[in-house]
XYZ file of C-alpha atoms in Angstrom:
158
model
C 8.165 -68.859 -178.336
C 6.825 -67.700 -175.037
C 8.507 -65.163 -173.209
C 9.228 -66.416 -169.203
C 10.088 -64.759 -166.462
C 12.333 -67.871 -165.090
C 13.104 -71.193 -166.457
C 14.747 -74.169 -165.481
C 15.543 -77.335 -166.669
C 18.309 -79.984 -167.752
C 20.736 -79.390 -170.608
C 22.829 -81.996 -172.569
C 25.865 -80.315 -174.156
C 28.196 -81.966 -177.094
C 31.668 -79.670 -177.771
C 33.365 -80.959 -180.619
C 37.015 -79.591 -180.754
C 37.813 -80.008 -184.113
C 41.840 -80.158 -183.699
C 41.365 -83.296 -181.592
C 38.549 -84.500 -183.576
C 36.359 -85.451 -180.743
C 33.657 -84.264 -178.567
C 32.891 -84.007 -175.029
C 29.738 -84.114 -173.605
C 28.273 -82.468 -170.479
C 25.155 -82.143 -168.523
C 23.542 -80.865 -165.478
C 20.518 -78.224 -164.784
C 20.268 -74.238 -165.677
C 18.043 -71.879 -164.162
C 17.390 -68.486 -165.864
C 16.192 -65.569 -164.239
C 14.914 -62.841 -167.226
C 17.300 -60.436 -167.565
C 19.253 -61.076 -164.442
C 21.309 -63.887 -164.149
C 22.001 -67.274 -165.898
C 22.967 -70.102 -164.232
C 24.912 -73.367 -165.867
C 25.271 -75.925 -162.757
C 27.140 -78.484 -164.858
C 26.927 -82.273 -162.927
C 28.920 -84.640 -165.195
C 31.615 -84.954 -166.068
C 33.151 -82.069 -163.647
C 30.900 -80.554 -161.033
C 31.228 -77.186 -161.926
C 28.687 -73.864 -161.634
C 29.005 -70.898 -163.561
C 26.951 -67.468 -163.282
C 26.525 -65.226 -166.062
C 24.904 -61.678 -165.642
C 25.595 -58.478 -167.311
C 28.227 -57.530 -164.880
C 30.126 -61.026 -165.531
C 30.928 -64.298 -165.649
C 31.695 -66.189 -162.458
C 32.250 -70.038 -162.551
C 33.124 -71.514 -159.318
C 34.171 -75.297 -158.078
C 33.120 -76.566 -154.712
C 32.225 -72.928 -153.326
C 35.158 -72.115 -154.681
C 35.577 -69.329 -157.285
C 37.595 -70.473 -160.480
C 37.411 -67.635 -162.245
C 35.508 -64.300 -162.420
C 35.661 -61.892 -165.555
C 34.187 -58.585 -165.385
C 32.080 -56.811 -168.615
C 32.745 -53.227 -167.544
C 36.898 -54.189 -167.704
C 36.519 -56.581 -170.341
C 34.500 -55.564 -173.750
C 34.185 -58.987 -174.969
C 32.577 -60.391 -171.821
C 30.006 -57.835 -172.322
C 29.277 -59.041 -175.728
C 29.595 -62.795 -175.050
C 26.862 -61.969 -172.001
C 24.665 -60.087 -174.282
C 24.639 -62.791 -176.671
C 24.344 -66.056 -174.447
C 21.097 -64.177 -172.541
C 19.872 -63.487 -176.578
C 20.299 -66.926 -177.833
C 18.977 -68.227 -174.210
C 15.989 -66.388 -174.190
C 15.607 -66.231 -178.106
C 15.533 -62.297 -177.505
C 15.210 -61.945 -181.006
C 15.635 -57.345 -180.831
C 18.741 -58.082 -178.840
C 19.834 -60.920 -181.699
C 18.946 -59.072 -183.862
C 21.618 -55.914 -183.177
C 24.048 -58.525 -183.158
C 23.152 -60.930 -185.960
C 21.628 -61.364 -189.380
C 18.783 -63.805 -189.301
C 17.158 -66.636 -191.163
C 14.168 -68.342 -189.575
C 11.124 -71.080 -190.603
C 8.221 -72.083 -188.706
C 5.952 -74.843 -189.502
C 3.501 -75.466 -187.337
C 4.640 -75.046 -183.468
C 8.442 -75.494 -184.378
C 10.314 -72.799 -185.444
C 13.986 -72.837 -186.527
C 16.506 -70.057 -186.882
C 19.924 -68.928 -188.012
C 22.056 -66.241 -187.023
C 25.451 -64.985 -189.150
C 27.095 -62.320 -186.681
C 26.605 -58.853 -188.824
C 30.276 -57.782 -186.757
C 33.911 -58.762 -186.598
C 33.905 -58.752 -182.704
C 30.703 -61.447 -182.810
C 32.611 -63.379 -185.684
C 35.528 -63.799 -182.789
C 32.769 -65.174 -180.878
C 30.551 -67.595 -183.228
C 30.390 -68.017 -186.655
C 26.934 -69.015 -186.834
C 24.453 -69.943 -184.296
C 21.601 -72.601 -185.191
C 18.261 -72.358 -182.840
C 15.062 -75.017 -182.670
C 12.415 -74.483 -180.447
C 8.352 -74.622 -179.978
C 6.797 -73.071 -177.168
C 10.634 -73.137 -175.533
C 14.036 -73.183 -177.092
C 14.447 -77.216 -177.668
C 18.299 -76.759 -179.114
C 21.619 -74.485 -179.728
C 24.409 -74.966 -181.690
C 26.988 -72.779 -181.626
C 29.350 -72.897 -184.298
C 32.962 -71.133 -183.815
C 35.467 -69.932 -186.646
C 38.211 -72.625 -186.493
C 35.641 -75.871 -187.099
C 34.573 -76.276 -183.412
C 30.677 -76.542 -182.325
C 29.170 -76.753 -179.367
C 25.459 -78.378 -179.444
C 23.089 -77.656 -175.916
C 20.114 -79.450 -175.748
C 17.157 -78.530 -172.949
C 14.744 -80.847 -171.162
C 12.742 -80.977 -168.728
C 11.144 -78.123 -169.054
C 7.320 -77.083 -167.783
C 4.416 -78.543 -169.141
């Protein structure tokens, strides 16, 4: 997978909570800047924007702020940061401090999994699942009590 400076593109996002037994999907655009900021501009079904750098989390509604959690007050932010600009980028030295890893390739696809190698992670995900080729193609996230979240990109460069 190619390392980029900035990417953007559309994602399609499935959450399955598993104590309702259903799933709720999502879209809407991302933009990445490397190493600086992520940013989830979800469309449908809420309009909704959220920011994640490694100072914090900001989602906001409307130019409105929602909700802002800070990573030097809050340890777990810090780690959930750290690991969504990992899996995002497929940083695969800053997966692999947090995760044990599994991966194939055949050809120009490449698929891999990640078991957290920590307690605090495991509080996180249980195991994340990543496709790609020359770009990360899919995520799925999958959390302790049965929920999953599955984000898939498009419309990315040629």
């Amino acid at each position: 997978m190619d390392s980029h400076s900035s990417l953007q593109g559309r994602f399609d996002q499935v959450k399955y909570l598993a104590a309702l037994e259903a799933e709720i999907s999502s879209s809407g655009r991302f933009e990445y800047e490397h190493d600086k900021a992520i940013r989830w501009h979800t469309r449908e079904p809420i309009e909704n924007l959220l920011t994640l750098t490694s100072r914090g989390i900001l989602s906001e509604q409307d130019g409105k702020v929602l909700s802002r959690l800070d990573a030097q007050s809050n340890p777990i932010v810090s780690l959930f940061s750290d690991i969504f600009f990992g899996v995002m980028t497929a940083d695969w030295q800053r997966l692999e401090h947090h995760f044990e890893m599994e991966s194939w390739v055949a050809g120009a696809n490449w698929h891999a999994v990640l078991t957290p190698r920590a307690h605090e992670v495991e509080s996180i995900v249980s195991r994340v699942e990543l496709q790609g080729d020359r770009y990360l193609r899919e995520i799925i996230l999958h959390e302790a009590g049965g929920d999953w979240t599955r984000i898939r990109f498009s419309e990315l460069p040629q």
